[in-house]
mmCIF file of C-alpha atoms in Angstrom:
data_model
loop_
_atom_site.group_PDB
_atom_site.id
_atom_site.type_symbol
_atom_site.label_atom_id
_atom_site.label_comp_id
_atom_site.label_asym_id
_atom_site.label_seq_id
_atom_site.Cartn_x
_atom_site.Cartn_y
_atom_site.Cartn_z
ATOM 1 C CA MET P 1 39.627 -11.688 16.138
ATOM 2 C CA LYS P 2 38.678 -8.088 15.933
ATOM 3 C CA LYS P 3 35.072 -7.152 15.528
ATOM 4 C CA LYS P 4 35.412 -6.167 11.781
ATOM 5 C CA GLU P 5 37.129 -9.525 11.091
ATOM 6 C CA LEU P 6 34.482 -11.424 13.003
ATOM 7 C CA ALA P 7 31.728 -9.379 11.112
ATOM 8 C CA LEU P 8 33.206 -10.464 7.843
ATOM 9 C CA GLU P 9 33.468 -14.079 8.676
ATOM 10 C CA VAL P 10 29.947 -14.073 10.163
ATOM 11 C CA ILE P 11 28.667 -12.538 6.986
ATOM 12 C CA LYS P 12 30.543 -15.158 4.773
ATOM 13 C CA ARG P 13 29.336 -18.046 6.868
ATOM 14 C CA LEU P 14 25.625 -16.959 7.014
ATOM 15 C CA LYS P 15 25.706 -16.365 3.267
ATOM 16 C CA GLU P 16 26.717 -19.964 2.826
ATOM 17 C CA ALA P 17 24.076 -21.278 5.220
ATOM 18 C CA TYR P 18 21.294 -19.110 3.897
ATOM 19 C CA PRO P 19 21.911 -18.313 0.228
ATOM 20 C CA VAL P 20 18.603 -16.595 -0.085
ATOM 21 C CA ALA P 21 18.058 -13.616 2.177
ATOM 22 C CA LYS P 22 14.641 -11.855 1.851
ATOM 23 C CA CYS P 23 11.949 -10.487 4.142
ATOM 24 C CA SER P 24 9.473 -13.000 5.258
ATOM 25 C CA LEU P 25 6.521 -10.511 5.073
ATOM 26 C CA ASP P 26 4.679 -10.828 1.764
ATOM 27 C CA TYR P 27 4.178 -7.716 -0.274
ATOM 28 C CA ASN P 28 4.360 -6.592 -3.880
ATOM 29 C CA GLU P 29 4.338 -2.838 -3.430
ATOM 30 C CA ALA P 30 6.184 -0.602 -0.995
ATOM 31 C CA TRP P 31 3.109 0.597 0.732
ATOM 32 C CA LYS P 32 2.050 -2.981 1.608
ATOM 33 C CA LEU P 33 5.417 -3.469 3.298
ATOM 34 C CA LEU P 34 4.704 -0.364 5.340
ATOM 35 C CA VAL P 35 1.312 -1.787 6.395
ATOM 36 C CA SER P 36 2.826 -5.366 7.178
ATOM 37 C CA VAL P 37 5.802 -3.992 9.197
ATOM 38 C CA ARG P 38 3.345 -1.957 11.402
ATOM 39 C CA LEU P 39 1.188 -5.023 11.917
ATOM 40 C CA ALA P 40 4.229 -7.260 12.747
ATOM 41 C CA ALA P 41 5.009 -5.454 15.887
ATOM 42 C CA GLN P 42 4.515 -8.157 18.624
ATOM 43 C CA CYS P 43 3.015 -10.640 16.073
ATOM 44 C CA THR P 44 4.454 -13.242 13.816
ATOM 45 C CA ASP P 45 5.124 -12.577 10.148
ATOM 46 C CA ALA P 46 3.127 -15.572 9.255
ATOM 47 C CA ARG P 47 -0.047 -14.158 10.865
ATOM 48 C CA VAL P 48 0.453 -10.811 9.363
ATOM 49 C CA ASN P 49 0.692 -12.447 5.980
ATOM 50 C CA ILE P 50 -2.817 -14.083 6.473
ATOM 51 C CA VAL P 51 -4.382 -10.896 7.910
ATOM 52 C CA VAL P 52 -3.235 -8.512 5.141
ATOM 53 C CA GLU P 53 -4.924 -10.762 2.421
ATOM 54 C CA LYS P 54 -8.210 -9.867 4.012
ATOM 55 C CA LEU P 55 -7.311 -6.249 4.452
ATOM 56 C CA TYR P 56 -6.377 -5.731 0.709
ATOM 57 C CA GLU P 57 -9.484 -7.657 -0.408
ATOM 58 C CA LYS P 58 -11.475 -4.924 1.158
ATOM 59 C CA PHE P 59 -9.000 -1.952 0.549
ATOM 60 C CA PRO P 60 -7.004 -2.752 -2.426
ATOM 61 C CA ASP P 61 -4.944 0.400 -2.721
ATOM 62 C CA ILE P 62 -3.639 3.533 -0.693
ATOM 63 C CA ASN P 63 -6.704 5.603 -1.574
ATOM 64 C CA ALA P 64 -9.067 2.960 -0.387
ATOM 65 C CA LEU P 65 -7.159 2.366 2.832
ATOM 66 C CA ALA P 66 -6.864 6.109 3.497
ATOM 67 C CA ASP P 67 -10.639 6.587 3.041
ATOM 68 C CA ALA P 68 -11.441 3.575 5.213
ATOM 69 C CA PRO P 69 -13.009 4.062 8.696
ATOM 70 C CA VAL P 70 -10.461 3.353 11.168
ATOM 71 C CA GLU P 71 -12.958 0.977 12.930
ATOM 72 C CA GLU P 72 -13.143 -1.149 9.819
ATOM 73 C CA ILE P 73 -9.431 -1.359 9.569
ATOM 74 C CA GLU P 74 -9.229 -2.293 13.224
ATOM 75 C CA GLU P 75 -11.769 -5.111 12.854
ATOM 76 C CA ILE P 76 -9.645 -6.731 10.214
ATOM 77 C CA VAL P 77 -6.170 -6.284 11.823
ATOM 78 C CA HIS P 78 -7.372 -7.216 15.368
ATOM 79 C CA PRO P 79 -5.757 -10.727 15.081
ATOM 80 C CA CYS P 80 -2.363 -9.083 14.969
ATOM 81 C CA GLY P 81 -2.899 -7.643 18.474
ATOM 82 C CA LEU P 82 -2.834 -3.936 19.419
ATOM 83 C CA GLY P 83 -5.524 -3.448 16.779
ATOM 84 C CA LYS P 84 -6.734 0.025 17.802
ATOM 85 C CA SER P 85 -3.187 1.631 17.662
ATOM 86 C CA LYS P 86 -2.150 -0.255 14.467
ATOM 87 C CA ALA P 87 -5.403 0.726 12.711
ATOM 88 C CA ARG P 88 -4.970 4.369 13.596
ATOM 89 C CA ASP P 89 -1.391 4.334 12.484
ATOM 90 C CA ILE P 90 -1.977 2.679 9.203
ATOM 91 C CA SER P 91 -4.891 5.003 8.452
ATOM 92 C CA ALA P 92 -2.906 8.123 9.129
ATOM 93 C CA CYS P 93 0.150 6.742 7.243
ATOM 94 C CA MET P 94 -1.970 6.116 4.204
ATOM 95 C CA LYS P 95 -3.497 9.621 4.259
ATOM 96 C CA ILE P 96 -0.042 11.076 4.328
ATOM 97 C CA LEU P 97 1.090 8.949 1.363
ATOM 98 C CA ARG P 98 -1.964 10.083 -0.565
ATOM 99 C CA ASP P 99 -1.957 13.725 0.362
ATOM 100 C CA THR P 100 1.737 14.499 0.574
ATOM 101 C CA TYR P 101 3.565 11.978 -1.648
ATOM 102 C CA ASP P 102 1.112 11.309 -4.369
ATOM 103 C CA CYS P 103 0.480 7.655 -3.207
ATOM 104 C CA GLN P 104 4.293 6.924 -3.408
ATOM 105 C CA VAL P 105 6.413 5.709 -0.559
ATOM 106 C CA PRO P 106 9.373 8.130 -0.088
ATOM 107 C CA ASP P 107 12.771 6.755 -0.444
ATOM 108 C CA ASP P 108 14.233 9.038 2.183
ATOM 109 C CA PHE P 109 15.043 7.739 5.608
ATOM 110 C CA ASP P 110 13.955 10.843 7.605
ATOM 111 C CA LYS P 111 10.763 11.147 5.573
ATOM 112 C CA LEU P 112 9.841 7.521 6.322
ATOM 113 C CA LEU P 113 10.787 7.899 10.008
ATOM 114 C CA ALA P 114 8.157 10.808 10.200
ATOM 115 C CA LEU P 115 5.297 8.633 9.043
ATOM 116 C CA PRO P 116 2.951 7.432 11.674
ATOM 117 C CA GLY P 117 3.910 4.129 13.439
ATOM 118 C CA VAL P 118 7.331 3.895 11.490
ATOM 119 C CA GLY P 119 10.368 3.577 13.524
ATOM 120 C CA ARG P 120 14.035 3.073 12.701
ATOM 121 C CA LYS P 121 13.511 -0.690 12.140
ATOM 122 C CA SER P 122 10.737 -0.124 9.762
ATOM 123 C CA ALA P 123 12.252 2.711 7.876
ATOM 124 C CA ASN P 124 15.523 0.702 7.518
ATOM 125 C CA LEU P 125 13.483 -2.303 6.166
ATOM 126 C CA ILE P 126 11.840 -0.148 3.502
ATOM 127 C CA ILE P 127 15.063 1.550 2.677
ATOM 128 C CA GLY P 128 16.950 -1.785 2.127
ATOM 129 C CA ASP P 129 14.286 -4.069 0.712
ATOM 130 C CA VAL P 130 12.319 -1.619 -1.440
ATOM 131 C CA PHE P 131 15.012 0.809 -2.497
ATOM 132 C CA GLY P 132 18.143 -1.295 -2.355
ATOM 133 C CA LYS P 133 19.999 1.297 -0.298
ATOM 134 C CA PRO P 134 22.336 0.415 2.671
ATOM 135 C CA ALA P 135 20.328 -0.526 5.741
ATOM 136 C CA ILE P 136 20.603 -2.350 9.034
ATOM 137 C CA VAL P 137 17.320 -3.659 10.586
ATOM 138 C CA THR P 138 17.887 -4.206 14.322
ATOM 139 C CA ASP P 139 14.998 -6.494 15.285
ATOM 140 C CA THR P 140 14.995 -8.804 18.190
ATOM 141 C CA HIS P 141 16.887 -11.536 16.342
ATOM 142 C CA CYS P 142 19.598 -9.176 15.213
ATOM 143 C CA ILE P 143 20.204 -7.728 18.801
ATOM 144 C CA ARG P 144 20.138 -11.205 20.304
ATOM 145 C CA LEU P 145 22.607 -12.788 17.895
ATOM 146 C CA CYS P 146 25.016 -9.863 17.820
ATOM 147 C CA ASN P 147 25.347 -9.794 21.524
ATOM 148 C CA ARG P 148 25.858 -13.589 21.698
ATOM 149 C CA ILE P 149 28.405 -13.737 18.831
ATOM 150 C CA GLY P 150 30.220 -10.746 20.161
ATOM 151 C CA LEU P 151 29.671 -8.282 17.491
ATOM 152 C CA VAL P 152 28.388 -5.818 20.020
ATOM 153 C CA ASP P 153 28.925 -5.774 23.790
ATOM 154 C CA GLN P 154 25.854 -5.786 26.006
ATOM 155 C CA LEU P 155 23.901 -3.461 23.916
ATOM 156 C CA LYS P 156 20.067 -3.796 23.853
ATOM 157 C CA ASP P 157 18.844 -0.605 22.641
ATOM 158 C CA PRO P 158 18.073 -0.972 18.915
ATOM 159 C CA LYS P 159 19.578 2.242 17.801
ATOM 160 C CA LYS P 160 22.791 1.664 19.866
ATOM 161 C CA VAL P 161 23.179 -1.687 18.059
ATOM 162 C CA GLU P 162 22.510 -0.313 14.688
ATOM 163 C CA MET P 163 25.144 2.442 15.116
ATOM 164 C CA ALA P 164 27.752 -0.100 16.452
ATOM 165 C CA LEU P 165 27.009 -2.419 13.471
ATOM 166 C CA TRP P 166 27.495 0.457 10.970
ATOM 167 C CA LYS P 167 31.135 0.737 12.263
ATOM 168 C CA ILE P 168 32.013 -2.825 11.464
ATOM 169 C CA ILE P 169 29.692 -4.097 8.595
ATOM 170 C CA PRO P 170 30.154 -3.202 4.978
ATOM 171 C CA PRO P 171 27.197 -1.011 4.081
ATOM 172 C CA GLU P 172 26.100 -3.073 1.166
ATOM 173 C CA GLU P 173 25.941 -6.190 3.397
ATOM 174 C CA GLY P 174 23.812 -4.872 6.209
ATOM 175 C CA ASN P 175 20.301 -5.497 4.836
ATOM 176 C CA ASP P 176 20.881 -9.123 3.750
ATOM 177 C CA LEU P 177 22.769 -9.933 6.888
ATOM 178 C CA CYS P 178 19.806 -8.821 9.092
ATOM 179 C CA HIS P 179 17.591 -11.039 7.017
ATOM 180 C CA ARG P 180 19.989 -13.897 7.710
ATOM 181 C CA PHE P 181 20.092 -13.236 11.389
ATOM 182 C CA VAL P 182 16.243 -13.636 11.335
ATOM 183 C CA LEU P 183 16.673 -17.045 9.614
ATOM 184 C CA HIS P 184 19.576 -18.114 11.938
ATOM 185 C CA GLY P 185 17.593 -16.860 15.010
ATOM 186 C CA ARG P 186 14.612 -18.678 14.069
ATOM 187 C CA GLU P 187 16.392 -22.022 13.298
ATOM 188 C CA ILE P 188 19.420 -22.387 15.390
ATOM 189 C CA CYS P 189 20.252 -19.379 17.786
ATOM 190 C CA THR P 190 16.855 -19.439 19.250
ATOM 191 C CA ALA P 191 15.412 -17.302 22.026
ATOM 192 C CA ARG P 192 12.761 -19.506 23.747
ATOM 193 C CA THR P 193 14.728 -22.750 23.784
ATOM 194 C CA THR P 194 18.387 -23.519 24.298
ATOM 195 C CA PRO P 195 20.257 -22.572 21.223
ATOM 196 C CA TYR P 196 21.262 -25.445 18.875
ATOM 197 C CA CYS P 197 24.990 -24.645 19.167
ATOM 198 C CA ASP P 198 26.061 -28.067 17.963
ATOM 199 C CA HIS P 199 24.431 -27.272 14.610
ATOM 200 C CA CYS P 200 25.622 -23.673 14.265
ATOM 201 C CA CYS P 201 27.955 -22.619 11.552
ATOM 202 C CA LEU P 202 29.395 -19.979 13.758
ATOM 203 C CA GLN P 203 30.042 -22.141 16.743
ATOM 204 C CA ASP P 204 33.898 -21.928 16.696
ATOM 205 C CA ILE P 205 34.035 -18.108 16.243
ATOM 206 C CA CYS P 206 30.947 -17.264 18.616
ATOM 207 C CA LYS P 207 31.457 -15.689 21.990
ATOM 208 C CA LYS P 208 28.490 -17.627 23.111
ATOM 209 C CA ARG P 209 27.218 -15.029 25.418
ATOM 210 C CA ILE P 210 24.009 -16.804 26.352
#
């Protein structure tokens, strides 16, 4: 089976296994997803969802967060780890949104990438989830599963995995597929335990490069 054929079959089966594909970070505005994605680095989405509630209680909008002392932001986001750098990035990012974009999150990939603390993964997530544009989010689950299944060959660099997937995945499927990789990676194709291959909907087509 060629990689494009494999990709289409993986998409089909994961759609059946996980009909609802959405981000596990809680947000109701684009800027909040930017904040949560930054906090999620080396932290669980579940913890981020708890911490941001406290953050938004004190700083409920972009202006409030842009004006907030970095030390106060750090004090709240500290449980997510790397508090100093995350607080600094969030503060700088909110200032740019306020001063340059009139408190709106830009829908341009390169402009998102230029924001403090925003990498390709975060920019793709915003582009796909908020603006509904083609996007591929190469997080740890995506990279692990794509290598195991055989969609990519021994690629660990997120950008290289992303570029390889663009060649074989229909653009409109990329964003949802990556959300399903997260769900499948947490439930079946795990990293810290032996994968539950016996329960996997991809077991007969997976290369099983574990």
